[in-house]
Amino acid sequence: MKGLIIGSGVLLGLVLGFFPSFLKNKPIWWKVLAMIFFFITVFLTFIPYVGSNFATFKFVAKNIPNFVGPLYFQVKEIQTFDNSTPNQMHIYVTINNPHFPDVVDSLVVLGNSIPREFSGNSPIIANVSYDLKSQKFIYKSTVVIRPLLVLPYVPQLGEQIRIMNFHVPCAWVAVVAYLISMFFSIKFLKNKKFEFDEVASSSAFLGTIFAVLATVTGMIWAKFNWGSFWNWDPRQTSIFVLLLIYFAYFVLRQSIENFELKARLSSVYSIVAFITVPFLVFIMPRLFEGNHPGSANSPNIGPILSAQEGSLNPLQTFGFGFGFLSLTMLFFWLLNLRIRYTKINVSIKRRQND
Amino acid sequence: MINFLVENQLYIVLIIVLIVWIGLFVYLLTLDKNLSSLERQINTMLNNRENKK
């Protein structure tokens, strides 16, 4: 289900990028659609609240001592137990999670009275701690009753899970851009039409912009999650090498005056450069130990690819899919503008040379 | 500042989204500037041709 939603977002973005026109002006409905998708992504990124399910909560509580965090549940049945200690009446509440109806657990409420919001039989997000000895959830305070929308609580990420909607699609769009650059370089070498070289260079330029955006957003994320902006994590090292490779591409283009020689050499370079992209983006960071999700030593392969139930809830998955869709469309729009600009620029330069 | 951001993580998300927006819009602005300079070049070229005639 998760793969289907994200995959359809990715595919729809690519299909809409090439259809109805790739090199010519995009129709107005296409531009309106791209803007609408972008605003849906922004909306889905900023909606409240974050609440965890039982499995993640137990997982976090076992690793972080005295952890208090949000838990999303619904009160099913209340049982009171008379306790011998004064001022501490233990109330056991059978709770379940609306997203995962099969999971039923119990909650201990310390105090003399049951919180009023428990009687309503409506979903609640409450701050809860987990007692490892008795293996019980202990109620602290209610955060929100009947939340409209709920985002999943991912261990060690908290609210920062929302960054994923922008950070990951940026890196993905960079890969797509480099792929398009390679494809049109091959086409140029076959047909010797300068049009294709213009597409290849524009695509590589935009790919570099998106790779830089992914790096910068990742750096800020790393500052608050890992402690420093840059710590030579395998993922950071590999994107750095990738950026160096594509900076060299532009240096090569700038250094040659002759149009035909420039196009031919940079096409060959672009094909060779793309061979490194899958290794540097998808393979190398998974082989080494690091902090980035998906490293060799991380407990699962990251919240996106993980098959674990509830690592992303349906809403977050939708936001993520829309992130892919809207940023891919935005990329194709920018690429279209860039290609048209390069075409005019090159034709003017040629005429001036003649 | 950093303590405030650590406590209110939603603002980190805000910063990140703003960076993506600013990056894309700065690129759009430079493209806009380049296009207008091209338009000016084309106009001068057309004017020169008319003058030659």
Coordinates of C-alpha atoms in Angstrom, one line a residue:
Chain A
M1 CA 0.0 0.0 0.0
K2 CA 2.8 2.4 1.0
G3 CA 4.8 1.5 -2.0
L4 CA 1.8 1.9 -4.3
I5 CA 1.0 5.5 -3.1
I6 CA 4.6 6.7 -3.2
G7 CA 5.3 4.8 -6.5
S8 CA 2.2 6.3 -8.2
G9 CA 3.3 9.8 -7.1
V10 CA 6.7 9.2 -8.6
L11 CA 5.3 7.7 -11.8
L12 CA 2.5 10.4 -12.2
G13 CA 5.2 13.1 -11.9
L14 CA 7.3 11.6 -14.6
V15 CA 4.4 10.9 -16.9
L16 CA 3.1 14.5 -16.5
G17 CA 6.6 15.8 -17.0
F18 CA 6.9 14.3 -20.5
F19 CA 3.2 14.6 -21.4
P20 CA 1.6 16.6 -23.1
S21 CA 4.7 18.5 -24.1
F22 CA 8.4 18.2 -23.1
L23 CA 10.3 20.8 -25.1
K24 CA 7.4 23.2 -26.0
N25 CA 5.5 25.5 -23.7
K26 CA 3.4 23.6 -21.0
P27 CA -0.4 24.1 -21.2
I28 CA -2.0 26.4 -18.5
W29 CA -3.9 23.5 -16.8
W30 CA -0.6 21.7 -16.3
K31 CA 0.9 24.8 -14.5
V32 CA -2.2 25.2 -12.3
L33 CA -2.0 21.5 -11.5
A34 CA 1.7 21.7 -10.5
M35 CA 0.9 24.7 -8.2
I36 CA -2.1 22.9 -6.6
F37 CA 0.0 19.8 -5.9
F38 CA 2.8 22.0 -4.4
F39 CA 0.4 23.7 -2.0
I40 CA -1.2 20.3 -1.1
T41 CA 2.4 19.1 -0.2
V42 CA 3.0 22.2 1.9
F43 CA -0.3 21.8 3.7
L44 CA 0.3 18.1 4.4
T45 CA 3.7 19.0 5.8
F46 CA 2.5 21.5 8.4
I47 CA -0.7 19.8 9.7
P48 CA -0.8 18.9 13.4
Y49 CA -0.3 16.5 15.5
V50 CA 2.3 13.8 16.0
G51 CA 1.4 10.7 17.9
S52 CA 3.0 7.3 18.2
N53 CA 1.5 3.8 18.2
F54 CA 2.2 1.3 20.9
A55 CA 5.0 -0.6 19.1
T56 CA 7.1 2.5 18.3
F57 CA 6.4 3.9 21.8
K58 CA 7.7 0.7 23.5
F59 CA 10.7 0.7 21.1
V60 CA 11.6 4.3 22.0
A61 CA 11.0 3.9 25.7
K62 CA 13.3 0.9 25.9
N63 CA 16.2 3.0 24.4
I64 CA 15.6 6.3 26.1
P65 CA 15.3 6.3 29.9
N66 CA 12.4 8.3 31.5
F67 CA 10.9 9.0 28.0
V68 CA 7.7 11.0 28.0
G69 CA 6.0 11.3 24.6
P70 CA 2.8 11.5 22.7
L71 CA 0.7 8.3 22.3
Y72 CA -2.4 8.1 20.0
F73 CA -5.2 5.9 21.5
Q74 CA -8.9 5.5 22.1
V75 CA -10.3 4.5 25.5
K76 CA -12.3 1.3 25.4
E77 CA -13.0 0.2 29.0
I78 CA -12.2 1.7 32.4
Q79 CA -11.4 -0.5 35.5
T80 CA -10.6 1.0 38.9
F81 CA -8.4 -0.9 41.4
D82 CA -8.4 0.1 45.1
N83 CA -4.7 0.5 46.0
S84 CA -3.2 0.4 49.4
T85 CA -1.0 3.5 48.9
P86 CA -2.8 6.8 49.8
N87 CA -3.4 9.4 47.2
Q88 CA -2.6 7.0 44.4
M89 CA -5.6 5.4 42.9
H90 CA -4.6 3.2 40.0
I91 CA -7.1 3.2 37.2
Y92 CA -6.5 0.7 34.4
V93 CA -7.9 1.8 31.1
T94 CA -8.0 -0.5 28.1
I95 CA -6.9 1.4 25.1
N96 CA -6.4 0.8 21.5
N97 CA -5.0 2.7 18.5
P98 CA -7.5 3.8 15.9
H99 CA -5.0 3.1 13.2
F100 CA -4.3 -0.4 14.4
P101 CA -7.6 -1.7 15.9
D102 CA -6.2 -5.1 16.7
V103 CA -3.6 -3.8 19.2
V104 CA -5.1 -3.5 22.7
D105 CA -3.1 -2.4 25.7
S106 CA -3.7 -0.9 29.1
L107 CA -2.9 2.5 30.6
V108 CA -2.3 3.4 34.3
V109 CA -3.7 6.7 35.5
L110 CA -2.2 7.8 38.8
G111 CA -4.4 10.0 41.0
N112 CA -7.8 10.3 42.5
S113 CA -10.1 10.8 39.5
I114 CA -10.4 9.7 35.9
P115 CA -9.6 12.5 33.4
R116 CA -12.9 13.8 32.0
E117 CA -11.8 13.3 28.3
F118 CA -11.5 9.5 28.8
S119 CA -15.3 9.1 29.1
G120 CA -16.0 10.4 25.6
N121 CA -14.8 7.3 23.7
S122 CA -13.0 9.6 21.2
P123 CA -9.4 9.3 20.0
I124 CA -6.9 11.1 22.3
I125 CA -3.2 12.1 22.0
A126 CA -1.7 12.1 25.5
N127 CA 1.7 12.5 27.0
V128 CA 2.6 9.1 28.4
S129 CA 5.6 7.3 29.9
Y130 CA 6.4 3.6 29.8
D131 CA 7.3 1.7 33.0
L132 CA 9.8 -1.0 32.0
K133 CA 9.4 -3.0 35.2
S134 CA 5.6 -3.5 35.1
Q135 CA 5.4 -3.0 31.3
K136 CA 2.6 -0.5 31.6
F137 CA 1.9 2.9 30.0
I138 CA 1.5 5.6 32.6
Y139 CA -0.7 8.6 31.8
K140 CA 0.8 12.1 32.3
S141 CA -1.3 14.7 30.6
T142 CA -3.7 15.1 27.6
V143 CA -2.3 16.9 24.6
V144 CA -5.4 16.9 22.3
I145 CA -8.8 15.3 22.1
R146 CA -10.2 14.1 18.8
P147 CA -7.3 15.2 16.6
L148 CA -8.3 15.8 13.0
L149 CA -5.1 14.4 11.5
V150 CA -2.3 12.4 13.0
L151 CA 1.3 12.0 11.8
P152 CA 3.3 9.0 13.0
Y153 CA 5.9 9.4 15.7
V154 CA 9.2 8.0 14.3
P155 CA 11.9 7.2 16.9
Q156 CA 14.4 10.0 17.4
L157 CA 12.7 12.2 14.7
G158 CA 9.5 13.5 16.3
E159 CA 8.2 16.6 14.4
Q160 CA 11.2 16.4 12.1
I161 CA 9.5 13.6 10.2
R162 CA 7.8 16.3 8.2
I163 CA 11.1 17.4 6.6
M164 CA 11.1 14.1 4.7
N165 CA 8.4 15.5 2.3
F166 CA 10.8 17.9 0.8
H167 CA 14.3 16.5 1.5
V168 CA 13.9 13.1 -0.1
P169 CA 12.1 14.3 -3.3
C170 CA 14.8 16.9 -3.8
A171 CA 17.4 14.1 -3.9
W172 CA 15.2 12.0 -6.1
V173 CA 14.6 14.8 -8.6
A174 CA 18.4 15.3 -8.9
V175 CA 18.7 11.6 -9.9
V176 CA 15.9 12.0 -12.5
A177 CA 17.6 15.2 -13.8
Y178 CA 21.0 13.4 -14.2
L179 CA 19.2 10.5 -15.9
I180 CA 17.5 12.8 -18.4
S181 CA 20.9 14.5 -19.0
M182 CA 22.5 11.2 -19.8
F183 CA 19.6 10.1 -22.1
F184 CA 19.8 13.2 -24.2
S185 CA 23.6 13.1 -24.3
I186 CA 23.3 9.6 -25.9
K187 CA 20.7 11.0 -28.3
F188 CA 23.0 13.9 -29.2
L189 CA 25.9 11.6 -30.0
K190 CA 23.6 9.5 -32.2
N191 CA 21.9 12.3 -34.1
K192 CA 24.3 15.2 -33.7
K193 CA 21.3 17.6 -33.2
F194 CA 22.3 20.5 -30.9
E195 CA 18.8 20.7 -29.5
F196 CA 19.5 17.5 -27.5
D197 CA 22.8 18.9 -26.1
E198 CA 20.8 21.9 -24.8
V199 CA 18.4 19.6 -23.0
A200 CA 21.2 17.6 -21.5
S201 CA 23.1 20.6 -20.2
S202 CA 19.9 22.3 -18.8
S203 CA 18.9 19.1 -17.1
A204 CA 22.3 18.6 -15.5
F205 CA 22.2 22.2 -14.3
L206 CA 18.8 21.8 -12.6
G207 CA 19.9 18.4 -11.2
T208 CA 22.8 20.2 -9.5
I209 CA 20.4 22.8 -8.0
F210 CA 18.2 20.1 -6.6
A211 CA 21.2 18.1 -5.3
V212 CA 22.5 21.3 -3.5
L213 CA 19.0 21.9 -2.0
A214 CA 18.9 18.2 -0.8
T215 CA 22.4 18.7 0.8
V216 CA 21.5 22.0 2.5
T217 CA 18.2 20.7 3.9
G218 CA 20.0 17.6 5.0
M219 CA 22.7 19.6 6.7
I220 CA 20.1 21.6 8.8
W221 CA 18.3 18.4 9.6
A222 CA 21.7 16.9 10.7
K223 CA 22.4 19.8 13.0
F224 CA 19.3 19.1 15.1
N225 CA 19.3 15.3 14.8
W226 CA 23.0 14.4 14.8
G227 CA 24.6 17.5 16.4
S228 CA 26.6 19.1 13.7
F229 CA 26.0 20.5 10.2
W230 CA 28.6 18.3 8.5
N231 CA 30.1 15.2 9.9
W232 CA 31.3 13.2 6.9
D233 CA 28.5 10.6 7.1
P234 CA 28.7 8.2 4.1
R235 CA 25.6 9.9 2.7
Q236 CA 27.1 13.3 3.0
T237 CA 30.4 12.2 1.6
S238 CA 28.8 10.6 -1.4
I239 CA 26.6 13.6 -2.3
F240 CA 29.7 15.8 -2.0
V241 CA 31.6 13.6 -4.5
L242 CA 28.5 13.6 -6.8
L243 CA 28.4 17.4 -6.6
L244 CA 32.1 17.6 -7.4
I245 CA 31.6 15.4 -10.4
Y246 CA 28.8 17.6 -11.8
F247 CA 30.7 20.8 -11.0
A248 CA 33.5 19.4 -13.2
Y249 CA 30.8 19.0 -16.0
F250 CA 30.1 22.7 -16.0
V251 CA 33.8 23.6 -15.8
L252 CA 34.3 21.5 -18.9
R253 CA 31.5 23.2 -20.7
Q254 CA 32.7 26.7 -19.8
S255 CA 36.3 26.0 -20.9
I256 CA 35.5 25.1 -24.6
E257 CA 34.6 27.8 -27.1
N258 CA 33.8 25.6 -30.1
F259 CA 30.1 24.6 -30.0
E260 CA 30.4 21.2 -31.6
L261 CA 33.5 20.2 -29.6
K262 CA 31.8 21.4 -26.4
A263 CA 28.6 19.5 -27.1
R264 CA 30.5 16.3 -28.0
L265 CA 32.9 16.3 -25.0
S266 CA 30.3 17.2 -22.4
S267 CA 27.9 14.5 -23.8
V268 CA 30.5 11.9 -23.3
Y269 CA 31.4 13.3 -19.8
S270 CA 27.7 13.3 -18.8
I271 CA 27.3 9.6 -19.8
V272 CA 30.4 8.6 -17.8
A273 CA 29.3 10.8 -14.8
F274 CA 25.8 9.3 -14.7
I275 CA 27.3 5.8 -14.2
T276 CA 28.5 6.9 -10.7
V277 CA 25.0 8.3 -9.7
P278 CA 23.3 5.0 -8.7
F279 CA 26.4 3.9 -6.8
L280 CA 26.8 7.2 -4.9
V281 CA 23.1 7.7 -4.2
F282 CA 21.6 4.2 -3.7
I283 CA 24.5 1.8 -3.0
M284 CA 27.5 3.4 -1.4
P285 CA 25.7 4.9 1.7
R286 CA 24.0 1.5 2.4
L287 CA 27.4 -0.3 2.5
F288 CA 29.0 1.8 5.3
E289 CA 28.0 2.5 8.9
G290 CA 26.5 6.0 9.4
N291 CA 23.7 8.0 10.9
H292 CA 21.5 8.5 7.9
P293 CA 18.5 6.1 7.7
G294 CA 19.4 3.2 5.5
S295 CA 23.0 2.9 6.6
A296 CA 24.5 -0.5 7.2
N297 CA 24.1 -0.3 11.0
S298 CA 20.6 1.2 11.2
P299 CA 18.0 -1.1 12.7
N300 CA 15.8 -1.0 9.6
I301 CA 16.3 0.3 6.1
G302 CA 14.7 3.7 6.9
P303 CA 11.0 4.7 7.2
I304 CA 10.4 4.7 3.5
L305 CA 11.6 1.3 2.3
S306 CA 10.9 -0.5 5.7
A307 CA 8.3 -3.2 5.6
Q308 CA 7.5 -2.6 9.3
E309 CA 3.9 -1.9 9.9
G310 CA 3.2 1.7 10.9
S311 CA 6.7 3.1 10.1
L312 CA 4.7 5.6 8.0
N313 CA 1.0 6.1 8.5
P314 CA -1.4 6.6 5.5
L315 CA -1.4 10.4 5.9
Q316 CA 2.3 10.8 6.0
T317 CA 2.6 8.4 3.0
F318 CA 0.2 10.7 1.1
G319 CA 2.2 13.8 2.0
F320 CA 5.3 12.0 0.9
G321 CA 3.8 10.9 -2.4
F322 CA 2.6 14.4 -3.1
G323 CA 6.1 15.7 -2.3
F324 CA 7.5 13.5 -5.1
L325 CA 4.7 14.4 -7.5
S326 CA 4.9 18.2 -6.9
L327 CA 8.7 18.5 -6.9
T328 CA 9.0 16.4 -10.0
M329 CA 6.4 18.6 -11.8
L330 CA 8.2 21.7 -10.6
F331 CA 11.4 20.3 -11.9
F332 CA 10.0 19.7 -15.3
W333 CA 8.5 23.2 -15.4
L334 CA 11.9 24.7 -14.5
L335 CA 13.6 22.4 -17.1
N336 CA 11.2 23.6 -19.8
L337 CA 12.0 27.2 -19.0
R338 CA 15.7 26.5 -18.9
I339 CA 15.7 24.7 -22.2
R340 CA 13.8 27.5 -24.0
Y341 CA 16.2 30.0 -22.4
T342 CA 19.3 28.1 -23.5
K343 CA 17.9 27.7 -27.1
I344 CA 17.5 31.5 -27.5
N345 CA 20.8 32.2 -25.8
V346 CA 22.7 29.8 -28.1
S347 CA 21.1 31.0 -31.3
I348 CA 21.9 34.6 -30.4
K349 CA 25.6 33.8 -29.6
R350 CA 25.9 31.8 -32.9
R351 CA 24.5 34.8 -34.9
Q352 CA 26.9 37.2 -33.2
N353 CA 29.8 34.8 -34.0
D354 CA 28.7 34.6 -37.7
Chain B
M1 CA 18.3 30.2 19.4
I2 CA 19.4 26.6 19.0
N3 CA 17.7 25.6 22.3
F4 CA 14.5 27.2 21.1
L5 CA 14.7 25.3 17.8
V6 CA 15.4 22.0 19.6
E7 CA 12.3 22.5 21.8
N8 CA 10.1 23.6 18.9
Q9 CA 11.0 21.3 16.1
L10 CA 8.2 22.5 13.9
Y11 CA 10.3 25.6 13.2
I12 CA 13.1 23.5 11.9
V13 CA 10.7 22.0 9.4
L14 CA 9.6 25.6 8.5
I15 CA 13.2 26.6 7.9
I16 CA 13.8 23.6 5.6
V17 CA 10.7 24.2 3.6
L18 CA 11.6 27.9 3.3
I19 CA 15.1 27.0 2.0
V20 CA 13.6 24.8 -0.7
W21 CA 11.2 27.7 -1.6
I22 CA 14.0 30.3 -1.6
G23 CA 16.3 28.1 -3.7
L24 CA 13.7 27.6 -6.3
F25 CA 12.5 31.2 -6.3
V26 CA 16.1 32.6 -6.5
Y27 CA 16.6 30.3 -9.5
L28 CA 13.3 31.6 -11.1
L29 CA 14.4 35.2 -10.5
T30 CA 17.8 34.6 -12.1
L31 CA 16.0 32.9 -15.1
D32 CA 13.7 35.9 -15.3
K33 CA 16.6 38.3 -15.3
N34 CA 18.5 36.3 -18.0
L35 CA 15.3 36.2 -20.2
S36 CA 14.8 39.9 -20.0
S37 CA 18.5 40.5 -20.9
L38 CA 18.0 38.2 -23.9
E39 CA 14.9 40.1 -24.9
R40 CA 16.9 43.3 -24.8
Q41 CA 19.7 41.7 -27.0
I42 CA 17.1 40.5 -29.5
N43 CA 15.6 44.0 -29.7
T44 CA 18.9 45.7 -30.3
M45 CA 19.7 43.1 -33.0
L46 CA 16.4 43.8 -34.7
N47 CA 17.0 47.6 -34.4
N48 CA 20.5 47.2 -35.9
R49 CA 19.1 45.3 -38.9
E50 CA 16.4 47.9 -39.5
N51 CA 19.1 50.6 -39.3
K52 CA 21.2 48.8 -41.9
K53 CA 18.3 48.6 -44.3

